[in-house]
Each structure stands twice: as C-alpha cells, then as structure tokens.
Coordinates of N, CA, C and O in Angstrom, one line a residue:
H8 N -62.8 29.3 -6.6 CA -61.8 29.1 -5.7 C -60.9 30.3 -5.5 O -60.7 31.0 -6.5
A9 N -60.5 30.6 -4.3 CA -59.7 31.9 -4.1 C -58.5 32.0 -4.9 O -58.1 33.1 -5.4
S10 N -57.8 30.9 -5.1 CA -56.6 30.9 -6.0 C -56.9 31.3 -7.4 O -56.1 32.1 -8.0
L11 N -58.0 30.8 -7.9 CA -58.3 31.1 -9.3 C -58.8 32.6 -9.4 O -58.5 33.2 -10.4
R12 N -59.5 33.1 -8.4 CA -59.8 34.5 -8.4 C -58.6 35.4 -8.3 O -58.5 36.4 -9.0
A13 N -57.6 35.0 -7.5 CA -56.4 35.7 -7.5 C -55.6 35.7 -8.8 O -55.0 36.7 -9.2
A14 N -55.7 34.5 -9.5 CA -55.0 34.4 -10.8 C -55.7 35.3 -11.8 O -55.1 36.0 -12.6
A15 N -57.0 35.4 -11.8 CA -57.8 36.3 -12.7 C -57.4 37.7 -12.4 O -57.2 38.5 -13.4
A16 N -57.3 38.1 -11.2 CA -56.9 39.5 -10.9 C -55.5 39.8 -11.3 O -55.2 40.8 -11.9
A17 N -54.6 38.8 -11.2 CA -53.2 38.9 -11.6 C -53.2 39.0 -13.2 O -52.4 39.8 -13.7
A18 N -54.0 38.3 -13.8 CA -54.1 38.3 -15.3 C -54.4 39.7 -15.8 O -53.9 40.2 -16.8
Q19 N -55.3 40.4 -15.1 CA -55.7 41.7 -15.4 C -54.6 42.7 -15.3 O -54.5 43.7 -16.0
R20 N -53.7 42.4 -14.4 CA -52.5 43.3 -14.1 C -51.3 42.8 -15.0 O -50.2 43.4 -14.9
G21 N -51.5 41.8 -15.8 CA -50.4 41.3 -16.7 C -49.4 40.5 -15.9 O -48.2 40.4 -16.3
Q22 N -49.8 39.9 -14.7 CA -48.9 39.2 -13.9 C -49.3 37.7 -13.8 O -49.2 37.1 -12.7
C23 N -49.7 37.1 -14.9 CA -50.2 35.7 -14.9 C -49.6 35.0 -16.1 O -49.6 35.6 -17.2
L24 N -49.1 33.8 -15.9 CA -48.5 33.0 -16.9 C -49.3 31.7 -17.0 O -49.7 31.1 -16.0
R25 N -49.6 31.3 -18.3 CA -50.3 30.0 -18.5 C -49.5 29.2 -19.5 O -48.9 29.7 -20.4
E26 N -49.4 27.9 -19.2 CA -48.6 27.0 -20.0 C -47.2 27.5 -20.3 O -46.7 27.5 -21.4
A27 N -46.5 28.0 -19.2 CA -45.2 28.6 -19.4 C -44.1 27.6 -19.2 O -44.1 26.9 -18.2
P28 N -43.1 27.6 -20.1 CA -42.0 26.7 -20.0 C -41.1 27.2 -18.9 O -40.9 28.4 -18.7
V29 N -40.5 26.2 -18.1 CA -39.6 26.6 -17.1 C -38.3 25.7 -17.2 O -38.4 24.5 -17.6
T30 N -37.2 26.2 -16.7 CA -36.0 25.4 -16.7 C -35.3 25.7 -15.4 O -35.2 26.9 -15.0
L31 N -34.7 24.7 -14.8 CA -34.0 24.8 -13.5 C -32.8 23.9 -13.5 O -32.9 22.7 -13.9
R32 N -31.6 24.5 -13.1 CA -30.4 23.6 -13.0 C -30.3 23.4 -11.5 O -30.1 24.3 -10.7
L33 N -30.2 22.1 -11.1 CA -30.1 21.7 -9.8 C -28.6 21.8 -9.4 O -27.7 22.0 -10.2
D34 N -28.3 21.8 -8.1 CA -27.0 22.0 -7.6 C -26.0 20.9 -8.1 O -24.8 21.2 -8.3
D35 N -26.5 19.7 -8.4 CA -25.7 18.7 -9.0 C -25.5 18.8 -10.5 O -24.9 17.9 -11.1
G36 N -26.0 19.8 -11.1 CA -25.9 20.1 -12.5 C -27.0 19.5 -13.4 O -27.1 19.8 -14.6
T37 N -27.9 18.8 -12.8 CA -29.1 18.2 -13.5 C -29.9 19.3 -14.0 O -30.3 20.3 -13.3
L38 N -30.3 19.2 -15.3 CA -31.2 20.2 -15.9 C -32.6 19.7 -15.8 O -32.9 18.6 -16.3
V39 N -33.6 20.4 -15.2 CA -35.0 20.0 -15.1 C -35.8 21.0 -16.0 O -35.6 22.2 -15.9
E40 N -36.6 20.4 -16.9 CA -37.4 21.3 -17.8 C -38.9 20.8 -17.6 O -39.1 19.7 -17.4
G41 N -39.7 21.8 -17.7 CA -41.2 21.5 -17.5 C -42.0 22.6 -18.1 O -41.5 23.5 -18.7
Q42 N -43.3 22.5 -17.8 CA -44.2 23.5 -18.2 C -45.2 23.7 -17.0 O -45.8 22.8 -16.5
L43 N -45.3 25.0 -16.6 CA -46.3 25.4 -15.6 C -47.7 25.5 -16.2 O -47.8 26.1 -17.2
D44 N -48.6 24.9 -15.5 CA -50.0 25.1 -15.9 C -50.5 26.5 -15.8 O -51.0 27.2 -16.6
L45 N -50.2 27.1 -14.6 CA -50.6 28.4 -14.2 C -49.7 29.0 -13.1 O -49.4 28.3 -12.2
A46 N -49.2 30.2 -13.3 CA -48.4 30.9 -12.2 C -48.8 32.3 -12.2 O -49.1 32.9 -13.3
F47 N -49.0 32.9 -11.1 CA -49.3 34.3 -11.0 C -48.6 34.9 -9.8 O -48.3 34.3 -8.8
E48 N -48.4 36.2 -10.0 CA -47.7 37.0 -8.9 C -48.7 37.9 -8.2 O -49.6 38.6 -8.9
D49 N -48.6 38.0 -6.9 CA -49.4 38.9 -6.1 C -48.5 39.5 -5.1 O -47.2 39.4 -5.1
A50 N -49.0 40.2 -4.1 CA -48.2 40.9 -3.1 C -47.4 39.9 -2.3 O -46.3 40.3 -1.7
D51 N -47.8 38.7 -2.2 CA -47.0 37.7 -1.4 C -46.0 36.9 -2.2 O -45.2 36.1 -1.7
G52 N -45.9 37.2 -3.5 CA -44.9 36.5 -4.4 C -45.6 35.7 -5.5 O -46.8 36.0 -5.8
W53 N -44.9 34.7 -5.9 CA -45.5 33.9 -7.0 C -46.2 32.6 -6.5 O -45.8 32.0 -5.5
T54 N -47.3 32.3 -7.1 CA -48.1 31.1 -6.8 C -48.1 30.2 -8.0 O -48.4 30.8 -9.1
V55 N -47.8 29.0 -7.9 CA -47.9 28.0 -9.0 C -49.1 27.1 -8.8 O -49.2 26.5 -7.7
V56 N -49.9 27.0 -9.8 CA -51.0 26.1 -9.8 C -50.8 25.0 -10.8 O -50.5 25.2 -12.0
D57 N -50.8 23.7 -10.3 CA -50.6 22.6 -11.2 C -51.8 21.7 -11.2 O -52.2 21.1 -10.2
F58 N -52.5 21.6 -12.3 CA -53.7 20.9 -12.5 C -53.4 19.4 -12.7 O -52.6 19.1 -13.6
K59 N -54.1 18.5 -12.0 CA -53.9 17.1 -12.2 C -55.3 16.5 -12.7 O -56.3 16.8 -12.1
T60 N -55.3 15.7 -13.7 CA -56.5 15.1 -14.2 C -56.6 13.6 -13.9 O -57.6 13.0 -14.3
D61 N -55.6 13.0 -13.2 CA -55.7 11.6 -12.9 C -56.9 11.3 -12.0 O -57.1 12.1 -11.1
R62 N -57.5 10.3 -12.2 CA -58.6 9.9 -11.3 C -58.1 9.4 -10.0 O -58.7 9.8 -9.0
E63 N -57.0 8.7 -10.0 CA -56.4 8.2 -8.8 C -55.0 8.7 -8.8 O -54.2 8.4 -9.7
L64 N -54.6 9.4 -7.8 CA -53.3 10.0 -7.7 C -52.3 9.1 -7.0 O -51.1 9.3 -7.1
D65 N -52.8 8.1 -6.3 CA -51.9 7.2 -5.5 C -50.7 6.7 -6.2 O -49.6 6.6 -5.7
E66 N -51.0 6.2 -7.5 CA -49.9 5.6 -8.2 C -48.8 6.6 -8.6 O -47.6 6.2 -8.8
R67 N -49.1 7.8 -8.7 CA -48.1 8.8 -9.1 C -47.8 9.8 -8.0 O -47.1 10.8 -8.3
L68 N -48.2 9.6 -6.8 CA -48.1 10.5 -5.7 C -46.6 10.9 -5.5 O -46.3 12.1 -5.3
D69 N -45.7 10.0 -5.5 CA -44.3 10.3 -5.3 C -43.7 11.2 -6.4 O -43.0 12.2 -6.1
V70 N -44.1 11.0 -7.6 CA -43.7 11.8 -8.7 C -44.2 13.3 -8.5 O -43.5 14.2 -8.7
Y71 N -45.5 13.4 -8.2 CA -46.1 14.7 -8.0 C -45.5 15.4 -6.8 O -45.3 16.6 -6.8
R72 N -45.2 14.7 -5.8 CA -44.5 15.4 -4.6 C -43.2 15.9 -5.0 O -42.8 17.0 -4.6
R73 N -42.4 15.2 -5.8 CA -41.1 15.7 -6.2 C -41.3 16.9 -7.1 O -40.6 17.9 -7.0
Q74 N -42.3 16.9 -8.0 CA -42.6 18.0 -8.8 C -42.9 19.3 -8.0 O -42.4 20.4 -8.3
V75 N -43.8 19.1 -7.0 CA -44.2 20.3 -6.2 C -43.0 20.8 -5.4 O -42.8 22.0 -5.2
A76 N -42.1 19.9 -4.9 CA -40.9 20.3 -4.2 C -40.0 21.2 -5.1 O -39.4 22.1 -4.6
L77 N -39.9 20.9 -6.4 CA -39.1 21.7 -7.3 C -39.7 23.1 -7.5 O -38.9 24.0 -7.6
Y78 N -41.0 23.2 -7.4 CA -41.6 24.5 -7.5 C -41.2 25.4 -6.4 O -40.9 26.5 -6.4

C-alpha cells in the first residue's frame, strides 16, 4: 500500500513513529491520552495510520470516528 511505502521511506529518514504515546488537552480541559499505531512525516506533513483488527467495525464505528477526528 502506498501509505506503508511512504512510512518505510520516512523510517529511513528517521521520521516515523511506531506505538507512540500521545496526549491532547481539549478546549474544555479534558485530557485525552492514547497510543498511535504508526505516524510518519513527509513533505505534506504528518500521516497517522491506525490499524483495526475488529472483524466487524459496525459496533464500534462511532468510537473510531471520534478517535480519527481527534487525530
């Protein structure tokens, strides 16, 4: 996949993070903590890749949409 090839190229440049902890404070003061599966930087900025292993995403789709919106 093109994104994984771009991540591999970024890794060779030292611009790739795997299993990286992240923290974000929302405007209302809520602290959000998580862990990125994969993030890499290229000429366009940062790309976050989040791997999902659920067989059926329907049950958790709202949760995943909120997660992606935070990215």
